[in-house]
Amino acid sequence: MAKLPIITVPNPLLKTVSAPVEEVDDNLRSLMDDMLDTMYAAPGIGLAAVQVGRPIRLLVMDVSEEDQEKNPQYFVNPVITWTSDELATYNEGCLSVPEQYADIDRPAECKISYLDYHGTEHNIHATGIFATCFQHEMDHLNGIVFIDYLSPLKKSIAVRKVKKLVKEEE
Ligand code: ZN
C-alpha cells in the first residue's frame, strides 16, 4: 500500500465528471488500498479517486468515531437513489481544500446503491454524518467541490488561501 498525492483546488481535474468503473479487479483493489492509506494519513473521513488524480467513480470512506474500531468502506459506481426532504447542516472540510471549512446544507438522509471491495452490490439507507460525507464524496464524482456552494466571493477567498498554503508547503 502507498500514500498518493492529493490534488487541491483550483486543479481543473476536480471539475471533471468521473467515468464509470468497468470492473472490480485486483488493479482497482490496489488503488482502493492506496486511497484508504492516503485518507487515513491525511487524516480524512472520505476520499474520491479523482482527488488522487484518477477520475473514475470510486470512493473510500471511514466515518467511525476515534474511539471506535476502524470501519473502512469502499464504493464503486455509487448512485444516490433517494434523498430526504429534510436537510442537515454540517461544517464541512475537504482534503482538496485544506484548512477551509463551511456550513453546508444537504439532505439529512439518502439511499444509495454501489459495488463494494469485492464487486458485490449493496443498497443502503444512509443517515447522519455518513449521509453527509457520502453526498460530499459523490459530488466529487460529478466535478463539484463543497466550496462551489458558497458565494463567488467566499469561494475565491478559500481558493486563494489554499493556493497560498500549498505554495508555503512546497
Ligand atoms: Zn472533498
XYZ file of N, CA and C and ligand atoms in Angstrom:
511
model
N 0.853 -1.190 0.000
C 0.000 0.000 0.000
C 0.889 1.241 0.000
N 0.337 2.303 -0.520
C 1.140 3.522 -0.666
C 0.271 4.749 -0.497
N 0.943 5.819 -0.072
C 0.250 7.084 0.063
C 0.365 7.851 -1.250
N -0.761 8.364 -1.738
C -0.786 9.051 -3.026
C -0.902 10.561 -2.806
N -0.347 11.365 -3.743
C -0.525 12.812 -3.614
C -1.982 13.222 -3.865
N -2.482 14.142 -3.046
C -3.865 14.630 -3.180
C -3.839 15.964 -3.916
N -4.648 16.085 -4.963
C -4.690 17.348 -5.703
C -5.625 18.327 -4.988
N -5.350 19.611 -5.154
C -6.129 20.642 -4.459
C -6.692 21.653 -5.458
N -7.702 22.410 -4.987
C -8.268 23.466 -5.836
C -7.181 24.516 -6.098
N -7.156 25.155 -7.249
C -8.114 25.067 -8.363
C -7.713 24.070 -9.465
N -7.149 22.919 -9.138
C -6.790 21.931 -10.171
C -8.031 21.582 -11.002
N -7.967 21.796 -12.339
C -9.159 21.591 -13.175
C -9.685 20.152 -13.167
N -8.833 19.202 -12.795
C -9.294 17.799 -12.749
C -10.457 17.640 -11.762
N -10.469 18.492 -10.720
C -11.538 18.404 -9.715
C -12.894 18.805 -10.296
N -12.899 19.400 -11.482
C -14.161 19.792 -12.121
C -14.665 18.745 -13.119
N -13.884 17.689 -13.324
C -14.298 16.699 -14.321
C -15.315 15.722 -13.737
N -16.187 15.222 -14.627
C -17.138 14.181 -14.236
C -16.419 12.845 -14.396
N -16.326 12.082 -13.294
C -15.574 10.828 -13.316
C -16.305 9.756 -14.124
N -15.531 8.882 -14.759
C -16.085 7.823 -15.617
C -16.423 6.574 -14.796
N -17.438 5.816 -15.225
C -17.775 4.586 -14.509
C -16.602 3.607 -14.484
N -16.507 2.840 -13.401
C -15.508 1.773 -13.292
C -16.014 0.587 -14.110
N -15.123 -0.001 -14.908
C -15.541 -1.105 -15.787
C -15.589 -2.431 -15.044
N -14.614 -2.639 -14.153
C -14.520 -3.935 -13.487
C -13.864 -3.794 -12.116
N -14.395 -4.540 -11.130
C -13.767 -4.538 -9.803
C -12.745 -5.677 -9.781
N -11.487 -5.332 -10.092
C -10.445 -6.364 -10.160
C -9.295 -6.005 -9.203
N -8.220 -6.777 -9.248
C -7.097 -6.561 -8.326
C -6.446 -5.190 -8.519
N -6.418 -4.719 -9.769
C -5.873 -3.384 -10.021
C -6.661 -2.330 -9.265
N -7.993 -2.461 -9.341
C -8.858 -1.491 -8.668
C -8.705 -1.623 -7.150
N -8.644 -2.871 -6.661
C -8.496 -3.079 -5.211
C -7.185 -2.480 -4.712
N -6.134 -2.564 -5.509
C -4.859 -1.973 -5.123
C -4.983 -0.444 -5.016
N -5.730 0.159 -5.944
C -5.985 1.605 -5.855
C -6.823 1.921 -4.615
N -7.833 1.070 -4.319
C -8.671 1.292 -3.135
C -7.824 1.239 -1.868
N -6.873 0.280 -1.806
C -5.978 0.165 -0.635
C -5.139 1.435 -0.489
N -4.577 1.894 -1.607
C -3.744 3.101 -1.571
C -4.561 4.331 -1.174
N -5.798 4.397 -1.689
C -6.658 5.538 -1.347
C -6.988 5.547 0.148
N -7.210 4.348 0.705
C -7.529 4.274 2.131
C -6.329 4.738 2.970
N -5.135 4.263 2.612
C -3.903 4.700 3.282
C -3.768 6.213 3.227
N -4.000 6.753 2.034
C -3.874 8.196 1.804
C -4.862 8.964 2.671
N -6.112 8.441 2.732
C -7.160 9.101 3.518
C -6.828 9.072 5.015
N -6.416 7.917 5.520
C -6.090 7.812 6.948
C -4.900 8.702 7.301
N -3.908 8.772 6.398
C -2.702 9.550 6.680
C -2.981 11.052 6.686
N -3.996 11.475 5.923
C -4.213 12.925 5.713
C -4.379 13.741 7.000
N -5.235 13.466 8.011
C -6.262 12.430 8.002
C -7.577 12.981 7.471
N -8.401 12.073 6.925
C -9.717 12.464 6.434
C -10.707 11.334 6.639
N -11.997 11.606 6.372
C -13.036 10.581 6.554
C -13.609 10.108 5.218
N -13.199 10.754 4.127
C -13.660 10.328 2.809
C -12.704 10.798 1.742
N -12.603 10.028 0.663
C -11.714 10.414 -0.434
C -12.265 9.840 -1.734
N -12.337 10.678 -2.761
C -12.769 10.229 -4.089
C -11.529 10.020 -4.961
N -11.617 9.066 -5.888
C -10.452 8.719 -6.719
C -9.921 9.925 -7.484
N -10.829 10.813 -7.904
C -10.381 11.991 -8.663
C -9.429 12.851 -7.831
N -9.558 12.799 -6.509
C -8.692 13.610 -5.640
C -7.246 13.114 -5.646
N -7.031 11.868 -6.079
C -5.662 11.375 -6.254
C -5.355 11.249 -7.747
N -6.088 12.037 -8.543
C -5.774 12.152 -9.961
C -6.341 11.070 -10.858
N -7.286 10.263 -10.318
C -7.888 9.193 -11.120
C -9.393 9.440 -11.242
N -9.848 10.072 -12.340
C -11.272 10.423 -12.459
C -12.176 9.235 -12.818
N -12.281 8.301 -11.865
C -13.207 7.170 -12.018
C -14.140 7.150 -10.807
N -15.316 6.495 -10.986
C -16.358 6.574 -9.960
C -16.064 5.590 -8.817
N -15.211 6.045 -7.917
C -14.742 5.233 -6.794
C -14.513 6.141 -5.581
N -15.031 5.717 -4.422
C -14.868 6.460 -3.167
C -14.408 5.515 -2.074
N -13.654 6.036 -1.123
C -13.423 5.317 0.124
C -13.845 6.236 1.268
N -14.354 5.638 2.338
C -14.806 6.416 3.490
C -14.580 5.623 4.767
N -14.417 6.340 5.876
C -14.473 5.725 7.204
C -14.958 6.811 8.153
N -16.211 6.703 8.572
C -16.782 7.736 9.446
C -16.895 7.232 10.892
N -16.120 6.182 11.231
C -16.154 5.687 12.613
C -15.547 6.734 13.552
N -16.031 6.741 14.802
C -15.506 7.682 15.803
C -14.077 7.282 16.179
N -13.336 8.242 16.736
C -11.940 7.977 17.076
C -11.763 6.796 18.022
N -12.721 6.636 18.969
C -12.569 5.563 19.958
C -13.200 4.239 19.482
N -13.722 4.248 18.247
C -14.282 3.009 17.697
C -13.231 2.314 16.832
N -13.531 1.055 16.497
C -12.658 0.347 15.570
C -12.780 0.964 14.188
N -11.721 0.866 13.411
C -11.761 1.379 12.034
C -12.842 0.648 11.230
N -13.509 1.392 10.364
C -14.564 0.794 9.547
C -14.445 1.299 8.096
N -13.410 0.813 7.379
C -13.225 1.286 6.007
C -14.352 0.809 5.093
N -14.833 1.698 4.241
C -15.879 1.335 3.297
C -15.473 1.788 1.904
N -15.832 0.983 0.923
C -15.442 1.226 -0.475
C -16.715 1.281 -1.315
N -16.794 2.273 -2.191
C -17.990 2.455 -3.020
C -17.571 2.573 -4.485
N -17.938 1.570 -5.266
C -17.629 1.588 -6.696
C -18.918 1.878 -7.455
N -18.847 2.794 -8.420
C -20.020 3.214 -9.209
C -21.230 3.522 -8.326
N -21.041 4.324 -7.272
C -22.161 4.611 -6.363
C -23.226 5.487 -7.025
N -24.487 5.255 -6.632
C -25.614 6.033 -7.150
C -26.506 6.405 -5.966
N -26.960 7.667 -5.924
C -27.950 8.075 -4.919
C -29.324 7.858 -5.528
N -30.131 7.005 -4.899
C -31.430 6.647 -5.489
C -32.586 7.399 -4.831
N -32.334 8.026 -3.688
C -33.376 8.775 -2.980
C -32.714 9.725 -1.992
N -33.296 10.927 -1.827
C -32.829 11.832 -0.774
C -34.029 12.344 0.013
N -33.839 12.576 1.297
C -34.911 13.084 2.150
C -35.157 14.565 1.861
N -36.398 15.029 2.123
C -36.684 16.466 2.016
C -36.018 17.212 3.170
N -35.936 16.537 4.301
C -35.316 17.143 5.488
C -33.829 17.368 5.218
N -33.326 18.529 5.639
C -31.916 18.846 5.432
C -31.143 18.762 6.741
N -29.840 18.611 6.634
C -28.955 18.668 7.795
C -27.788 19.571 7.423
N -27.260 20.273 8.414
C -26.135 21.182 8.181
C -24.909 20.665 8.919
N -23.815 20.539 8.184
C -22.555 20.152 8.811
C -21.483 21.144 8.399
N -20.525 21.350 9.296
C -19.370 22.166 8.974
C -18.399 21.273 8.198
N -18.373 21.430 6.866
C -17.618 20.522 6.014
C -16.216 21.030 5.722
N -15.340 20.079 5.492
C -13.993 20.365 5.028
C -13.679 19.377 3.921
N -12.502 19.512 3.312
C -12.178 18.645 2.174
C -10.664 18.575 2.026
N -10.142 17.377 1.777
C -8.688 17.229 1.630
C -8.159 17.986 0.412
N -9.039 18.304 -0.537
C -8.625 19.081 -1.710
C -8.778 20.582 -1.501
N -9.317 20.961 -0.319
C -9.464 22.374 0.045
C -8.935 22.512 1.482
N -7.635 22.220 1.699
C -7.115 22.078 3.055
C -7.331 23.318 3.921
N -7.718 23.048 5.177
C -7.872 24.066 6.230
C -8.991 25.059 5.976
N -9.905 24.769 5.054
C -11.066 25.636 4.819
C -12.318 24.848 5.216
N -13.227 25.520 5.902
C -14.441 24.856 6.387
C -15.642 25.763 6.161
N -16.820 25.145 5.934
C -18.034 25.942 5.773
C -19.248 25.079 6.085
N -20.299 25.732 6.626
C -21.559 25.037 6.877
C -22.269 24.800 5.553
N -22.590 23.541 5.273
C -23.264 23.177 4.022
C -24.544 22.406 4.364
N -25.656 22.788 3.706
C -26.931 22.065 3.869
C -27.022 20.961 2.821
N -27.409 19.779 3.263
C -27.651 18.666 2.335
C -28.820 17.852 2.872
N -29.437 17.026 2.008
C -30.460 16.116 2.531
C -29.915 15.318 3.722
N -30.736 15.213 4.778
C -30.279 14.561 6.001
C -30.069 13.059 5.803
N -30.867 12.471 4.900
C -30.761 11.023 4.663
C -30.772 10.757 3.158
N -30.194 9.631 2.771
C -30.258 9.230 1.355
C -30.157 7.722 1.243
N -30.649 7.222 0.121
C -30.480 5.806 -0.180
C -29.462 5.694 -1.299
N -28.575 4.717 -1.163
C -27.514 4.596 -2.162
C -27.327 3.144 -2.592
N -26.933 2.969 -3.827
C -26.551 1.633 -4.274
C -25.137 1.719 -4.834
N -24.393 0.644 -4.661
C -22.973 0.650 -5.043
C -22.435 -0.771 -5.053
N -21.232 -0.919 -5.610
C -20.498 -2.179 -5.525
C -19.416 -2.018 -4.470
N -19.145 -3.086 -3.715
C -18.135 -2.994 -2.651
C -16.754 -3.454 -3.152
N -15.842 -3.650 -2.220
C -14.446 -4.041 -2.493
C -14.362 -5.290 -3.371
N -15.372 -6.158 -3.234
C -15.361 -7.423 -3.980
C -16.293 -7.410 -5.184
N -16.916 -6.259 -5.460
C -17.807 -6.169 -6.606
C -19.228 -6.611 -6.312
N -19.554 -6.792 -5.035
C -20.905 -7.193 -4.633
C -21.787 -5.949 -4.507
N -23.024 -6.048 -5.018
C -23.918 -4.891 -4.982
C -24.606 -4.754 -3.621
N -24.719 -3.518 -3.163
C -25.422 -3.221 -1.907
C -26.382 -2.064 -2.122
N -27.481 -2.071 -1.362
C -28.415 -0.939 -1.325
C -28.601 -0.591 0.138
N -28.248 0.636 0.514
C -28.333 1.000 1.926
C -28.998 2.356 2.107
N -29.453 2.574 3.346
C -30.088 3.828 3.745
C -29.092 4.546 4.653
N -28.621 5.708 4.206
C -27.581 6.434 4.943
C -28.203 7.571 5.756
N -27.708 7.758 6.988
C -28.176 8.844 7.855
C -26.958 9.516 8.504
N -27.211 10.650 9.154
C -26.179 11.307 9.963
C -24.953 11.702 9.157
N -23.793 11.640 9.830
C -22.534 12.056 9.205
C -22.206 11.185 7.994
N -22.654 9.937 8.042
C -22.413 9.035 6.906
C -23.099 9.574 5.648
N -24.373 10.005 5.790
C -25.127 10.525 4.640
C -24.477 11.798 4.102
N -24.049 12.668 5.013
C -23.412 13.928 4.604
C -22.102 13.666 3.883
N -21.255 12.842 4.499
C -19.940 12.555 3.905
C -20.119 11.890 2.546
N -21.064 10.955 2.459
C -21.281 10.258 1.198
C -21.670 11.243 0.090
N -22.588 12.162 0.404
C -23.025 13.133 -0.611
C -21.885 14.076 -1.016
N -21.042 14.436 -0.048
C -19.865 15.264 -0.339
C -18.950 14.522 -1.328
N -18.706 13.230 -1.071
C -17.823 12.449 -1.945
C -18.460 12.222 -3.313
N -19.780 11.981 -3.334
C -20.494 11.808 -4.606
C -20.336 13.057 -5.472
N -20.393 14.226 -4.834
C -20.210 15.486 -5.565
C -18.884 15.484 -6.322
N -17.817 14.961 -5.684
C -16.510 14.930 -6.349
C -16.600 14.168 -7.672
N -17.396 13.082 -7.688
C -17.507 12.279 -8.914
C -18.212 13.057 -10.019
N -18.941 14.099 -9.624
C -19.650 14.933 -10.596
C -18.974 16.292 -10.788
N -17.724 16.401 -10.346
C -16.952 17.611 -10.587
C -17.301 18.772 -9.668
N -17.911 18.466 -8.516
C -18.329 19.524 -7.587
C -17.526 19.429 -6.288
N -17.036 20.571 -5.827
C -16.339 20.662 -4.547
C -17.214 21.501 -3.615
N -17.172 21.253 -2.300
C -18.147 21.896 -1.399
C -18.118 23.420 -1.467
N -16.954 24.012 -1.777
C -16.905 25.481 -1.843
C -17.679 26.019 -3.049
N -18.062 25.121 -3.991
C -18.914 25.558 -5.116
C -20.284 26.021 -4.622
N -20.668 25.621 -3.398
C -21.965 26.039 -2.834
C -21.882 27.412 -2.161
N -20.674 27.940 -2.014
C -20.508 29.242 -1.350
C -20.688 30.371 -2.362
N -20.789 31.593 -1.865
C -20.871 32.760 -2.755
C -19.555 32.854 -3.527
N -19.588 33.475 -4.733
C -18.348 33.600 -5.518
C -17.222 34.252 -4.718
N -17.566 35.222 -3.869
C -16.544 35.916 -3.084
C -15.903 34.973 -2.075
N -16.764 34.263 -1.298
C -16.228 33.342 -0.283
C -15.424 32.230 -0.938
N -15.906 31.784 -2.108
C -15.204 30.711 -2.813
C -13.826 31.174 -3.259
N -13.746 32.381 -3.807
C -12.444 32.849 -4.307
C -11.467 33.078 -3.162
N -11.984 33.486 -2.003
C -11.108 33.655 -0.831
C -10.541 32.299 -0.410
N -11.417 31.274 -0.388
C -10.981 29.929 0.003
C -9.917 29.403 -0.958
N -10.143 29.584 -2.267
C -9.182 29.091 -3.265
C -7.835 29.814 -3.099
N -7.918 31.136 -2.842
C -6.689 31.909 -2.678
C -5.900 31.419 -1.460
N -6.623 31.123 -0.360
C -5.945 30.641 0.856
C -5.281 29.283 0.605
N -5.972 28.417 -0.144
C -5.400 27.096 -0.436
C -4.140 27.241 -1.298
N -4.198 28.121 -2.300
C -3.033 28.324 -3.169
C -1.822 28.792 -2.354
N -2.088 29.697 -1.403
C -1.027 30.225 -0.553
C -0.434 29.110 0.315
N -1.353 28.309 0.904
C -0.947 27.210 1.779
C -0.082 26.199 1.021
N -0.543 25.825 -0.185
C 0.170 24.838 -0.997
C 1.553 25.360 -1.374
N 1.616 26.658 -1.709
C 2.891 27.286 -2.071
C 3.876 27.257 -0.890
N 3.336 27.531 0.307
C 4.189 27.543 1.504
C 4.763 26.154 1.800
N 3.966 25.120 1.455
C 4.390 23.750 1.760
C 5.411 23.226 0.763
N 5.507 23.882 -0.408
C 6.434 23.409 -1.451
C 7.890 23.638 -1.069
Zn -13.885 16.523 -0.551
